[in-house]
Short mmCIF file of C-alpha atoms and ligand atoms in Angstrom, two decimals:
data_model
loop_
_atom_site.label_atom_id
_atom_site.label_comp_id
_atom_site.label_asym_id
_atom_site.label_seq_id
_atom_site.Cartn_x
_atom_site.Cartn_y
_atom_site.Cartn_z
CA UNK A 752 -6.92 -18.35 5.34
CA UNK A 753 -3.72 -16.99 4.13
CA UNK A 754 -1.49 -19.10 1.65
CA UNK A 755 2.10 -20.64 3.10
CA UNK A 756 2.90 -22.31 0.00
CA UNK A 757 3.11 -21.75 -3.87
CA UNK A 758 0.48 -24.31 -4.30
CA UNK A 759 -1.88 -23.20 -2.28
CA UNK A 760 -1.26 -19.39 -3.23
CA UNK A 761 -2.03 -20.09 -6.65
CA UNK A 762 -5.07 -21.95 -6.32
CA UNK A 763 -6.52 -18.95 -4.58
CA UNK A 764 -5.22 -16.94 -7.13
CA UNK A 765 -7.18 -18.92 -9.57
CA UNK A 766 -9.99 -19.02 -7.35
CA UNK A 767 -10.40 -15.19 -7.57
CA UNK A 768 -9.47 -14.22 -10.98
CA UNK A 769 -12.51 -14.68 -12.39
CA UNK A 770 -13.73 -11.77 -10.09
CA UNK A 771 -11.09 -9.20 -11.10
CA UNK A 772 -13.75 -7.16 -13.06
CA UNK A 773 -15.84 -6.09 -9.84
CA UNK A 774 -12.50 -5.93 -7.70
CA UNK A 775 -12.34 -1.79 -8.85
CA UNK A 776 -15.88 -1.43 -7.29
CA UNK A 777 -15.70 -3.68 -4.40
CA UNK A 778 -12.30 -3.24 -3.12
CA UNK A 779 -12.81 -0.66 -0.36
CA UNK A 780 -15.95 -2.89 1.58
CA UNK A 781 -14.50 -4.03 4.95
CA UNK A 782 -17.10 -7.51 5.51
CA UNK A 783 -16.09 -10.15 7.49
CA UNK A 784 -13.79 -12.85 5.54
CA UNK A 785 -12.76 -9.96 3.25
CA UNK A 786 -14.20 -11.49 -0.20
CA UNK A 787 -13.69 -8.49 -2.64
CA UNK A 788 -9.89 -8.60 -2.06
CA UNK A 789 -7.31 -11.53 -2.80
CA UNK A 790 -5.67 -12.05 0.65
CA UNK A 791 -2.76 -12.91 -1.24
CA UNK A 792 -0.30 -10.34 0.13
CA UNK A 793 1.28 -12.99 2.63
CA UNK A 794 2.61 -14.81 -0.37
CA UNK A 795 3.16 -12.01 -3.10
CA UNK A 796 5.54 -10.50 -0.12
CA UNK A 797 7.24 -13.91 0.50
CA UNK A 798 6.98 -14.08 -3.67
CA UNK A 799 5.31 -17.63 -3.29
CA UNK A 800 3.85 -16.19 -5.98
CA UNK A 801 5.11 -12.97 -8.09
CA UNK A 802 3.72 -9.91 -9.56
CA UNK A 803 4.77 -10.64 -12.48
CA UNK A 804 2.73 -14.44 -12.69
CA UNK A 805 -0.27 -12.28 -11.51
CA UNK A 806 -0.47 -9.83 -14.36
CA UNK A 807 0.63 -11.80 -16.88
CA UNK A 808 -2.52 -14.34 -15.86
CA UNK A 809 -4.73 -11.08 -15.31
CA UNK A 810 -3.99 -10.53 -19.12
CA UNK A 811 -4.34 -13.77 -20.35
CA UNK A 812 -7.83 -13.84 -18.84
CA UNK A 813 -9.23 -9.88 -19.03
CA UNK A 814 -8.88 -7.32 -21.65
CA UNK A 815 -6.85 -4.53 -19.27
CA UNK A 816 -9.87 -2.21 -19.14
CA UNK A 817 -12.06 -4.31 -17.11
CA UNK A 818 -9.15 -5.44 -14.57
CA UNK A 819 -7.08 -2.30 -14.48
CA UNK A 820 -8.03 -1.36 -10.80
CA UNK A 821 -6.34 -4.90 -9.96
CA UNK A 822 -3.23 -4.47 -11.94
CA UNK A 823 -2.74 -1.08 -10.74
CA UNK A 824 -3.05 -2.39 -7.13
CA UNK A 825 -0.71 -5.47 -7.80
CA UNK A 826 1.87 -2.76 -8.79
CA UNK A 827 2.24 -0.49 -6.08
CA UNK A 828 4.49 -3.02 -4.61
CA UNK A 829 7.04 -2.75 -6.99
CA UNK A 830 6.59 0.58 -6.83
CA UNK A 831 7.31 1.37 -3.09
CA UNK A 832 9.89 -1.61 -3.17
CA UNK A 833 12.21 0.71 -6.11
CA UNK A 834 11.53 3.82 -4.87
CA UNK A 835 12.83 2.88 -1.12
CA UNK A 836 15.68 1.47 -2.84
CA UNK A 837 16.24 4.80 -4.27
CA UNK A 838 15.85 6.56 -0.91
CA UNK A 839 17.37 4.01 1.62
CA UNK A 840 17.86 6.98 4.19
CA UNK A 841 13.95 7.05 4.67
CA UNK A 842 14.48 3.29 6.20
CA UNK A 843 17.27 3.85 8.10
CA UNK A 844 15.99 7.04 9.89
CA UNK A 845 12.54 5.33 10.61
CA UNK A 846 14.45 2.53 12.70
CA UNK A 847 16.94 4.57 14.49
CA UNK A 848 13.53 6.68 15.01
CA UNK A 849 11.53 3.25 16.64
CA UNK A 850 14.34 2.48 19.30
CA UNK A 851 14.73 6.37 19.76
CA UNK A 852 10.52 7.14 20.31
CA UNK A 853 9.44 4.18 22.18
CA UNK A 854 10.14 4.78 25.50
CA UNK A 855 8.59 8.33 25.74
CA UNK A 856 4.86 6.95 24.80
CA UNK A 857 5.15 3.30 27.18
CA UNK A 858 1.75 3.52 28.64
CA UNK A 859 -0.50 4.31 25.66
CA UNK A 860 1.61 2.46 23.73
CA UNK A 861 0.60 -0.54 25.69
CA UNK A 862 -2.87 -0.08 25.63
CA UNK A 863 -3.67 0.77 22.22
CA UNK A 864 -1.74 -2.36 21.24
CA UNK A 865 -3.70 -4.16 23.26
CA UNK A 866 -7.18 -3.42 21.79
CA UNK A 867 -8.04 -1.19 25.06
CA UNK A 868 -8.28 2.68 23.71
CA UNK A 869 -11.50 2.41 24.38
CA UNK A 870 -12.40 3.15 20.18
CA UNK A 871 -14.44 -0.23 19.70
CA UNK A 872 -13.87 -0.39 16.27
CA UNK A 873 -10.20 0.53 16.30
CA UNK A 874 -9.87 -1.83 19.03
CA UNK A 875 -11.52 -4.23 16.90
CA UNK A 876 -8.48 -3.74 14.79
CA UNK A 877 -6.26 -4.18 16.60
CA UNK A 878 -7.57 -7.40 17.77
CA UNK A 879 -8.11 -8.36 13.72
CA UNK A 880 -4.28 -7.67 13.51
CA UNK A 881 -3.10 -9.43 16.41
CA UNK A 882 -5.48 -12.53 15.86
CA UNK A 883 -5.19 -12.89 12.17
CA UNK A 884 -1.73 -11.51 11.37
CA UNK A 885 -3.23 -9.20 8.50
CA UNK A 886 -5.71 -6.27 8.20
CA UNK A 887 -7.71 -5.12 4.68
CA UNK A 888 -6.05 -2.18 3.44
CA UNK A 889 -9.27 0.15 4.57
CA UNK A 890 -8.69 -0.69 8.37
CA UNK A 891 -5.09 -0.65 7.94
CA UNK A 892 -5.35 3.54 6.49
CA UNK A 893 -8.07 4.04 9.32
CA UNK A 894 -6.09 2.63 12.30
CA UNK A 895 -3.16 4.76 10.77
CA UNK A 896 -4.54 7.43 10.59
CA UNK A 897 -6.29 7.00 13.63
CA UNK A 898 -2.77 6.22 15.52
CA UNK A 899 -1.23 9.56 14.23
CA UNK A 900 -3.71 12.11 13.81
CA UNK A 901 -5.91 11.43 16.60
CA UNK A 902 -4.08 9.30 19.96
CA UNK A 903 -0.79 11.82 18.26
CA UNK A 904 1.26 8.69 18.72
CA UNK A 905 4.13 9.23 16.11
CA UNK A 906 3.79 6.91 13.12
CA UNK A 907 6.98 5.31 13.29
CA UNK A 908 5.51 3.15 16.07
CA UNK A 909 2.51 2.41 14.47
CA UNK A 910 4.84 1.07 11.33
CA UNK A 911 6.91 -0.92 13.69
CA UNK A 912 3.81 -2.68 15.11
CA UNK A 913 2.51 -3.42 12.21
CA UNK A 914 6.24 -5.03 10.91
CA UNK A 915 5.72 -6.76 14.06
CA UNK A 916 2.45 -8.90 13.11
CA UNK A 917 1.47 -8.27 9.63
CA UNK A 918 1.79 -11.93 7.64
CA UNK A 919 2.59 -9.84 4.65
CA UNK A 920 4.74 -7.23 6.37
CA UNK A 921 7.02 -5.57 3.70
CA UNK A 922 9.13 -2.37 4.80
CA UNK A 923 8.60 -0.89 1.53
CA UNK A 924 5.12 -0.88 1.62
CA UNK A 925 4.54 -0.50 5.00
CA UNK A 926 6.88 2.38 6.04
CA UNK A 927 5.46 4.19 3.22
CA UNK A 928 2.17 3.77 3.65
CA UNK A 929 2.76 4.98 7.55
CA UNK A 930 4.73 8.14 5.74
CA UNK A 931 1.78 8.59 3.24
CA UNK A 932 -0.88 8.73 5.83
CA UNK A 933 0.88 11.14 8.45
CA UNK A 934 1.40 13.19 5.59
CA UNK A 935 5.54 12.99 5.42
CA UNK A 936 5.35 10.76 1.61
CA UNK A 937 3.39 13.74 -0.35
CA UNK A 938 3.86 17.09 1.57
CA UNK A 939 0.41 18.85 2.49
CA UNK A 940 -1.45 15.76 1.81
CA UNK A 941 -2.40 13.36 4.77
CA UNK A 942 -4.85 10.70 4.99
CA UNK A 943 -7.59 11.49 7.58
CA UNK A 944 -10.43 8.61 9.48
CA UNK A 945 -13.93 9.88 9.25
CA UNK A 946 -16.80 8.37 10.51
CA UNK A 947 -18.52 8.82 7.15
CA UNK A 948 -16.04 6.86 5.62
CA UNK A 949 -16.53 4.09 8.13
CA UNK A 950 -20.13 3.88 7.62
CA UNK A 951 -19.27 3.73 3.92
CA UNK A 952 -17.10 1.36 3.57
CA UNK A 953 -17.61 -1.25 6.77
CA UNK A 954 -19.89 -4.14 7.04
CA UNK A 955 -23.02 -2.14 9.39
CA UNK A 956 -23.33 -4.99 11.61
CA UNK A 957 -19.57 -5.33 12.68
CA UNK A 958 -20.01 -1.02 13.07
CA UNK A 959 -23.19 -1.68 15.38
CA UNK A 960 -21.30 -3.71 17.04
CA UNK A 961 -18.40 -2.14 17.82
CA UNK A 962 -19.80 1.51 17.58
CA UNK A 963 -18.54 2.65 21.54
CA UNK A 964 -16.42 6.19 21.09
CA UNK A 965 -17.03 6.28 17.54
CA UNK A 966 -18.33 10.22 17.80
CA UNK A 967 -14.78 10.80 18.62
CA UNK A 968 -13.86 10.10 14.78
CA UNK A 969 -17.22 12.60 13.99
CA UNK A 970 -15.71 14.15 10.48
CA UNK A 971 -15.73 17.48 12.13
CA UNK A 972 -12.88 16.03 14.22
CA UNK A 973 -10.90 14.85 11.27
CA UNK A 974 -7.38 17.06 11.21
CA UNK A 975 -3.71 16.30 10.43
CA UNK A 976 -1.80 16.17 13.12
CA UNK A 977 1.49 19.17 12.30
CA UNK A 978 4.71 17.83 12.29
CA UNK A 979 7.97 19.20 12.85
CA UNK A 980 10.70 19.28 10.12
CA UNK A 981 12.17 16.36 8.82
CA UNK A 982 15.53 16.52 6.47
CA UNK A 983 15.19 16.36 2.81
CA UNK A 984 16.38 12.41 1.72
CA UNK A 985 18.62 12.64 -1.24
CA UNK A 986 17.78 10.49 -4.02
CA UNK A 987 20.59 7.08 -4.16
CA UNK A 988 22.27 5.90 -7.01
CA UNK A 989 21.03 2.27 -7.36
CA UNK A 990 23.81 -0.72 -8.38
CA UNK A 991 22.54 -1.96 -11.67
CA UNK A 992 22.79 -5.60 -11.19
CA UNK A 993 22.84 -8.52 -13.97
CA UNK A 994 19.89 -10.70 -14.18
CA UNK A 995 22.06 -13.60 -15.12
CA UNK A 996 25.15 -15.12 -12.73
CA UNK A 997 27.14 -15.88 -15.85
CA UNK A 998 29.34 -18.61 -15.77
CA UNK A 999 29.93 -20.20 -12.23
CA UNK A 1000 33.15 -22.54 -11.87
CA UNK A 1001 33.54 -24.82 -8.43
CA UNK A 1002 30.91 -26.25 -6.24
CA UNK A 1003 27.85 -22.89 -5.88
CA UNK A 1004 24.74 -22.73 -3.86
CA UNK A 1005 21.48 -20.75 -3.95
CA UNK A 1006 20.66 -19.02 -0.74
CA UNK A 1007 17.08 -18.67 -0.80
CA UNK A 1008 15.27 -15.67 1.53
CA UNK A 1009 12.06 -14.72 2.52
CA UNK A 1010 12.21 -11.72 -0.18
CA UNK A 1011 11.36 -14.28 -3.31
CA UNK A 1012 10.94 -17.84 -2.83
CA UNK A 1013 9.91 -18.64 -6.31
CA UNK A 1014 13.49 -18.47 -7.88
CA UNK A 1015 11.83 -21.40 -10.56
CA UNK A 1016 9.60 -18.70 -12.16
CA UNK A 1017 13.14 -16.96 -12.99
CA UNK A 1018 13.97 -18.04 -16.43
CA UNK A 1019 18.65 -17.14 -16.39
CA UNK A 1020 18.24 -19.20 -12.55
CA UNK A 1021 16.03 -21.82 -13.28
CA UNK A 1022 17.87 -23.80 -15.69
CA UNK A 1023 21.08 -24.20 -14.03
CA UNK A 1024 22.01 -26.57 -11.74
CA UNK A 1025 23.29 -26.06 -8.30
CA UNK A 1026 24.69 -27.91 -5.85
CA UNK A 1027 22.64 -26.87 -2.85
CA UNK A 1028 19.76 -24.53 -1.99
CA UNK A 1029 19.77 -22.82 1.90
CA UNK A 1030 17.38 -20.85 3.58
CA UNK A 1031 18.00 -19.47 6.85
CA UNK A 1032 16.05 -18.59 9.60
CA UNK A 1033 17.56 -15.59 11.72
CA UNK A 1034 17.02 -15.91 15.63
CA UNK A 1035 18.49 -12.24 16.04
CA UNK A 1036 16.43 -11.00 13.04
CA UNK A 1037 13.24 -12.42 14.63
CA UNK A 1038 14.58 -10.39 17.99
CA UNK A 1039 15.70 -6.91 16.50
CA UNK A 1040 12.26 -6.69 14.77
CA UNK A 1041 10.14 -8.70 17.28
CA UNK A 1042 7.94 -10.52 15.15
CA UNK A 1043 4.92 -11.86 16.76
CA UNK A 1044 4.99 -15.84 16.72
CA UNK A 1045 2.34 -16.52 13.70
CA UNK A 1046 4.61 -13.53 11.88
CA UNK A 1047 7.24 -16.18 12.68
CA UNK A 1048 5.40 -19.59 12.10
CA UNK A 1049 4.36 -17.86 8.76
CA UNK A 1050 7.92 -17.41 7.73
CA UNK A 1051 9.00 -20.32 8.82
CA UNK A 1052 6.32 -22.21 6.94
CA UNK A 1053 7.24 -20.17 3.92
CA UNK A 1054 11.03 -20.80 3.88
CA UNK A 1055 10.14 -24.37 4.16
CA UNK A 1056 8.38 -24.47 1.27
CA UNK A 1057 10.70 -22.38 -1.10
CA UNK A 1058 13.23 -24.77 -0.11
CA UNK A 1059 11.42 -28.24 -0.48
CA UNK A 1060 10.24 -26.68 -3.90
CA UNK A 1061 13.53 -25.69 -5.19
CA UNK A 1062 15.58 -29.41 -4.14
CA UNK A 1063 12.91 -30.72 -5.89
CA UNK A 1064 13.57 -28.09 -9.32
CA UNK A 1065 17.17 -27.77 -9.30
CA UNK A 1066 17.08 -31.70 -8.21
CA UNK A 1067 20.12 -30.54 -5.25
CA UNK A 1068 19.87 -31.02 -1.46
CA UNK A 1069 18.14 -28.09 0.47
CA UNK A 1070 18.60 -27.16 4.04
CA UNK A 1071 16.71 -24.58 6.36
CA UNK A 1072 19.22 -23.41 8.90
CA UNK A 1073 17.66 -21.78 12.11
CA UNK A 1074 20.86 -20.26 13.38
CA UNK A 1075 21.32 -17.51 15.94
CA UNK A 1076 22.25 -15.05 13.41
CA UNK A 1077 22.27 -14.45 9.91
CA UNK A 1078 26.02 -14.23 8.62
CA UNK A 1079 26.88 -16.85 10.74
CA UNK A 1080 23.67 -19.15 9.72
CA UNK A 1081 24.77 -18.10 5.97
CA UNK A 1082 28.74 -18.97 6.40
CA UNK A 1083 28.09 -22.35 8.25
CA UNK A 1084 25.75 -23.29 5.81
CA UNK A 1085 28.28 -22.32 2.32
CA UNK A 1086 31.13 -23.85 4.27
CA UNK A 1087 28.96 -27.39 5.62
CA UNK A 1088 27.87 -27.58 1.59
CA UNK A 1089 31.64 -26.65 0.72
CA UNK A 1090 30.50 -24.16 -1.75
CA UNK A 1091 33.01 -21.37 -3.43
CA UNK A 1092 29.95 -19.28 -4.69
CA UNK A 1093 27.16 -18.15 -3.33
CA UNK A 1094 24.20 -16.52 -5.63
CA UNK A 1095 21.37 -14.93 -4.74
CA UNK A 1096 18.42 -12.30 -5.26
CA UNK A 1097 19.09 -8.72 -3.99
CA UNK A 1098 17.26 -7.90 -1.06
CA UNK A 1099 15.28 -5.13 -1.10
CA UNK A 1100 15.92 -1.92 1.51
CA UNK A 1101 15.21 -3.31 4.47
CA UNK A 1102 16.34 -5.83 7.46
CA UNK A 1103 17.83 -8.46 5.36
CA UNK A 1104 19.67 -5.98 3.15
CA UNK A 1105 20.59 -3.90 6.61
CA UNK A 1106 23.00 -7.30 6.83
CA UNK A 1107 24.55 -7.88 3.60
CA UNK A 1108 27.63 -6.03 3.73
CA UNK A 1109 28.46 -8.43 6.86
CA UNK A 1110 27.27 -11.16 5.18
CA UNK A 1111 29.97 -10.22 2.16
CA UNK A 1112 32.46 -9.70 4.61
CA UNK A 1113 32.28 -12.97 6.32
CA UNK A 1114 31.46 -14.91 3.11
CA UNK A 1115 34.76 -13.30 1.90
CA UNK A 1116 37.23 -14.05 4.63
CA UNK A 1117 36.23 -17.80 3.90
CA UNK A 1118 36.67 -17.14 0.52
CA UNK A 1119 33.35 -17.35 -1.12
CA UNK A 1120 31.63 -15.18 -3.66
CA UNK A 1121 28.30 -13.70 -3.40
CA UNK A 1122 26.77 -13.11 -6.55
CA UNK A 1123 23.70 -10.61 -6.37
CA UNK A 1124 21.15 -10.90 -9.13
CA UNK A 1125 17.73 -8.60 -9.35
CA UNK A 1126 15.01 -10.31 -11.17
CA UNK A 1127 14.47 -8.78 -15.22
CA UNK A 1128 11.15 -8.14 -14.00
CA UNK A 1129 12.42 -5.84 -11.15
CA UNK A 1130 15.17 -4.38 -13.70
CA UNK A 1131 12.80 -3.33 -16.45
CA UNK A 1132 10.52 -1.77 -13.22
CA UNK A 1133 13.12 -0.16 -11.18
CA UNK A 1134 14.55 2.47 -12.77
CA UNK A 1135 10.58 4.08 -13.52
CA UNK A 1136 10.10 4.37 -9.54
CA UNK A 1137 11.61 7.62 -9.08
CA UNK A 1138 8.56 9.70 -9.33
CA UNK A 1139 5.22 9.45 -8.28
CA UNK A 1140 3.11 5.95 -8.94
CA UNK A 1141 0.97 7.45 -12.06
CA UNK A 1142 4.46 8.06 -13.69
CA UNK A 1143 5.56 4.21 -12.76
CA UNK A 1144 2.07 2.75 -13.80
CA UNK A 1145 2.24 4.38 -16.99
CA UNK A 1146 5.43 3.22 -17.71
CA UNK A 1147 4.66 -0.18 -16.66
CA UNK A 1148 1.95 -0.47 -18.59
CA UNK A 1149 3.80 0.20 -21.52
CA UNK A 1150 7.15 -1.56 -20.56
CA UNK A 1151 5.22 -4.91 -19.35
CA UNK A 1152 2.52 -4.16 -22.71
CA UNK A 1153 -0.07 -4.61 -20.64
CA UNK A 1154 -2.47 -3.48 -22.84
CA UNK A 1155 -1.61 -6.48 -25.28
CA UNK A 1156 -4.10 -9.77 -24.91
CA UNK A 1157 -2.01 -12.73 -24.72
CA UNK A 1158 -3.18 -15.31 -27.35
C1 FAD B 1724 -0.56 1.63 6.84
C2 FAD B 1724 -0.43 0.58 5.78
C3 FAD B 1724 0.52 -0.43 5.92
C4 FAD B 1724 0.66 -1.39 4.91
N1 FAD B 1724 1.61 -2.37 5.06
C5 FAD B 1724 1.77 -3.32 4.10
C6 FAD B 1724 2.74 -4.34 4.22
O1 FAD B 1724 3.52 -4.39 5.19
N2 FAD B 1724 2.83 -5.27 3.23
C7 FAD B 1724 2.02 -5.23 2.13
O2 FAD B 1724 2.12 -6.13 1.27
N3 FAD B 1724 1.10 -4.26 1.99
C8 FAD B 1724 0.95 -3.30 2.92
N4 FAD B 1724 -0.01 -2.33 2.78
C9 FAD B 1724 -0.75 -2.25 1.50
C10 FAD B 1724 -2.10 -2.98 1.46
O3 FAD B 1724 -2.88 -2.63 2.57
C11 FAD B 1724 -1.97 -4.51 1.40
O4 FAD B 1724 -1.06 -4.88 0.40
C12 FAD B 1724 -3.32 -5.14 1.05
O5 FAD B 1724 -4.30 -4.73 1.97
C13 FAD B 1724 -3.19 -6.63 1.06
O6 FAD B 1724 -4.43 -7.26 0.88
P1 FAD B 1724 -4.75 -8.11 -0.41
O7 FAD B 1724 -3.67 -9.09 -0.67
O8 FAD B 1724 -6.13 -8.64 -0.28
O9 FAD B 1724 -4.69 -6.98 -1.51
P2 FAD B 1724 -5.48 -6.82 -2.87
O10 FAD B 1724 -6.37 -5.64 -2.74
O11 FAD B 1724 -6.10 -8.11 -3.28
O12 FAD B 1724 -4.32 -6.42 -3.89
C14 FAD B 1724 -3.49 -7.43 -4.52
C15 FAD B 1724 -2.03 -7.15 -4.18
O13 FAD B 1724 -1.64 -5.86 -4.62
C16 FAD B 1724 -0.70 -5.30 -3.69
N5 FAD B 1724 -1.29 -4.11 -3.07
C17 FAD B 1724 -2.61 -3.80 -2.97
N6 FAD B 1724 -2.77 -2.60 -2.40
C18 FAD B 1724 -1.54 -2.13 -2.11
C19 FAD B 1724 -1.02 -0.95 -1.52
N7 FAD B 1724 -1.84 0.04 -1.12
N8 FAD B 1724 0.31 -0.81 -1.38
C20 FAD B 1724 1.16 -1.79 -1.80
N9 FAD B 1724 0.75 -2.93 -2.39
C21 FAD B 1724 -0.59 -3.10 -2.53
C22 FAD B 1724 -0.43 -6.36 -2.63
O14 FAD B 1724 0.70 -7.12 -3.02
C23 FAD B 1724 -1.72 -7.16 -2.69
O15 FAD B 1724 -1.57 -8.47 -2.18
C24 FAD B 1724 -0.16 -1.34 3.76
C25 FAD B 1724 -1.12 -0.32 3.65
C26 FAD B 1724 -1.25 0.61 4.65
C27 FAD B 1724 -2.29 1.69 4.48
#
């Protein structure tokens, strides 16, 4: 059900386009099999297939009026991604927060992660999540809300669980849609569950169904949980990085990570020629974040097929490395291939770029370079996520002309 390759995201890409109009309407239904949505955020978060292919083919196909909704949606990604990159603090605090609040809330912990809070349709879930590895954006607010405002379960464990399984897990997206809904992201404004807004939105039979201790989510119940003070997280400078590696002397290789896997759609990359491509897959990564096994499989199918794609572009050998840890994976890998550079996207905020300056280091003491690029796509977006999303969409719109049919 959920794309592991470029190939097969893009066919169901094509597959759904032509129902971008009704997406604005349709969006928020929660039906079994989850038609009036794209399912495509396992691969647009592995970038099997990137936001920018999507709206470019969302233009080339609808005038922006009638798929606006869609391209709005497509772009909150970006969004979250730059403006965590402009607050990295936010990330940082969350995790030391996760190993710091677990062991106070053990027992309910357990249970409501294992589909027994005795909410059947939260339950049901939960069970969704842990089955399928993904949830529709609708159950993910309601079990988020659910988690914080009613169990009171603070919602830096309910982001970690969700890192945990989620096929499409992204800790931009994620950790700020956990802020956003306890009401940390925009202050006085929380997102609440109501059982009106069930019955609105979900599929009646799967609500019959599952309908045991839903008068505890009654509307009159519906209140944000307070919370206590959090510090104010300073705004970062960001490094402005080139979009190009320039010119590359010696024997180079791509590394290639789960962040953006389609380095072929990347015009100053794509037409050069190196020697090797490497992916690798992190034991101790897979540990500190403990990602379910299908969050694993997923990735490793992924990585597999960013690598296979890319010997097969850049016409070079390509090797997925599962090594205990990253900088060593990364350094074995460089020296086996004999390389004296090393380029590669900029990871976002998050675990991968939680490694990089140890990755420099030992990259360095064998003397190899690392050369960080950030996609002109990301560039041109990055420096408009400082504010709110209206601000970023309109300047999107405007930077990316969306508003201009392709001929
Ligand atoms: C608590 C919570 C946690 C979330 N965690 C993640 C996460 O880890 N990774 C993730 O990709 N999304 C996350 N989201 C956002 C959203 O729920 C999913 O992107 C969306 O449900 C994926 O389904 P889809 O591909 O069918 O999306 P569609 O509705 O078809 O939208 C197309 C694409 O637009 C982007 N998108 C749509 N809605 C959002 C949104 N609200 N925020 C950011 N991007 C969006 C995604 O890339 C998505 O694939 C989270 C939302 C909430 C409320």
């Amino acid at each position: 059900m959920f794309p592991q390759s470029r190939e097969a995201a893009l066919s169901q890409w094509r597959t759904f386009l032509p129902q971008a109009p009704t997406y604005g309407a349709n969006r928020s239904l929660v039906v079994p099999g989850h038609p009036h949505v794209t399912r495509l955020s396992p691969a647009i978060s592995r970038r099997l297939i990137t936001e920018e292919e999507l709206l470019t083919s969302l233009k080339q196909s609808h005038p922006l009026a009638r798929v606006e909704k869609l391209a709005q949606e497509i772009l909150w990604r970006p969004y979250w991604k730059g403006w965590l990159e402009y607050h990295p603090a936010v990330w940082s605090t969350y995790r030391t927060q996760v190993a710091a609040l677990t062991p106070a809330h053990g027992a309910r912990l357990a249970d409501i992660t294992a589909g027994r809070s005795g909410i059947a349709i939260m339950d049901y879930f939960i069970r969704e999540l842990l089955e399928s590895g993904w949830l529709h954006n609708h159950a993910r607010l309601w079990v988020a809300a659910w988690w914080v405002h009613h169990e009171q379960l603070p919602w830096e464990l309910g982001a970690h669980f969700f890192l945990q399984h989620l096929l499409d897990a992204d800790p931009a997206s994620n950790t700020l849609s956990w802020r956003w809904v306890a009401g940390r992201h925009t202050r006085g404004k929380a997102y609440l569950v109501r059982r009106s807004n069930l019955e609105a939105c979900l599929d009646p039979s799967l609500l019959a169904q599952h309908s045991a201790g839903l008068e505890r989510l009654a509307d009159e119940h519906a209140a944000a949980v307070p919370l206590p003070p959090e510090p104010d997280f300073p705004t970062t400078a960001v490094d402005p990085l080139p979009s190009s590696p320039g010119p590359l002397e010696g024997r180079w290789g791509v590394w290639v990570h789960e962040e953006d896997l389609a380095l072929e759609t990347y015009p100053p990359l794509a037409g050069l020629r190196p020697q090797a491509v490497g992916s690798i897959l992190s034991h101790s990564l897979r540990v500190e974040q403990s990602l379910s096994d299908q969050r694993w499989d997923h990735l490793r199918a992924c990585l597999h097929d960013g690598a296979t794609r890319l010997a097969t572009h850049f016409q070079c050998p390509a090797d997925v490395e599962a090594a205990p840890d990253l900088v060593q994976g990364l350094v074995d890998w460089a020296h086996a291939r004999q390389l004296q550079t090393v380029v590669t996207l900029q990871p976002w905020v998050g675990p991968l770029a939680d490694q990089l300056p140890a990755v420099i280091k030992a990259l360095q003491s064998r003397g190899i370079r690392l050369v960080r690029l950030r996609r002109p796509f990301d560039a041109l977006l990055l420096p408009h996520a400082t504010k709110g999303f209206f601000h970023f969409w309109k300047s999107a719109r405007e930077t990316l002309t969306l508003e201009h049919p392709v001929p």
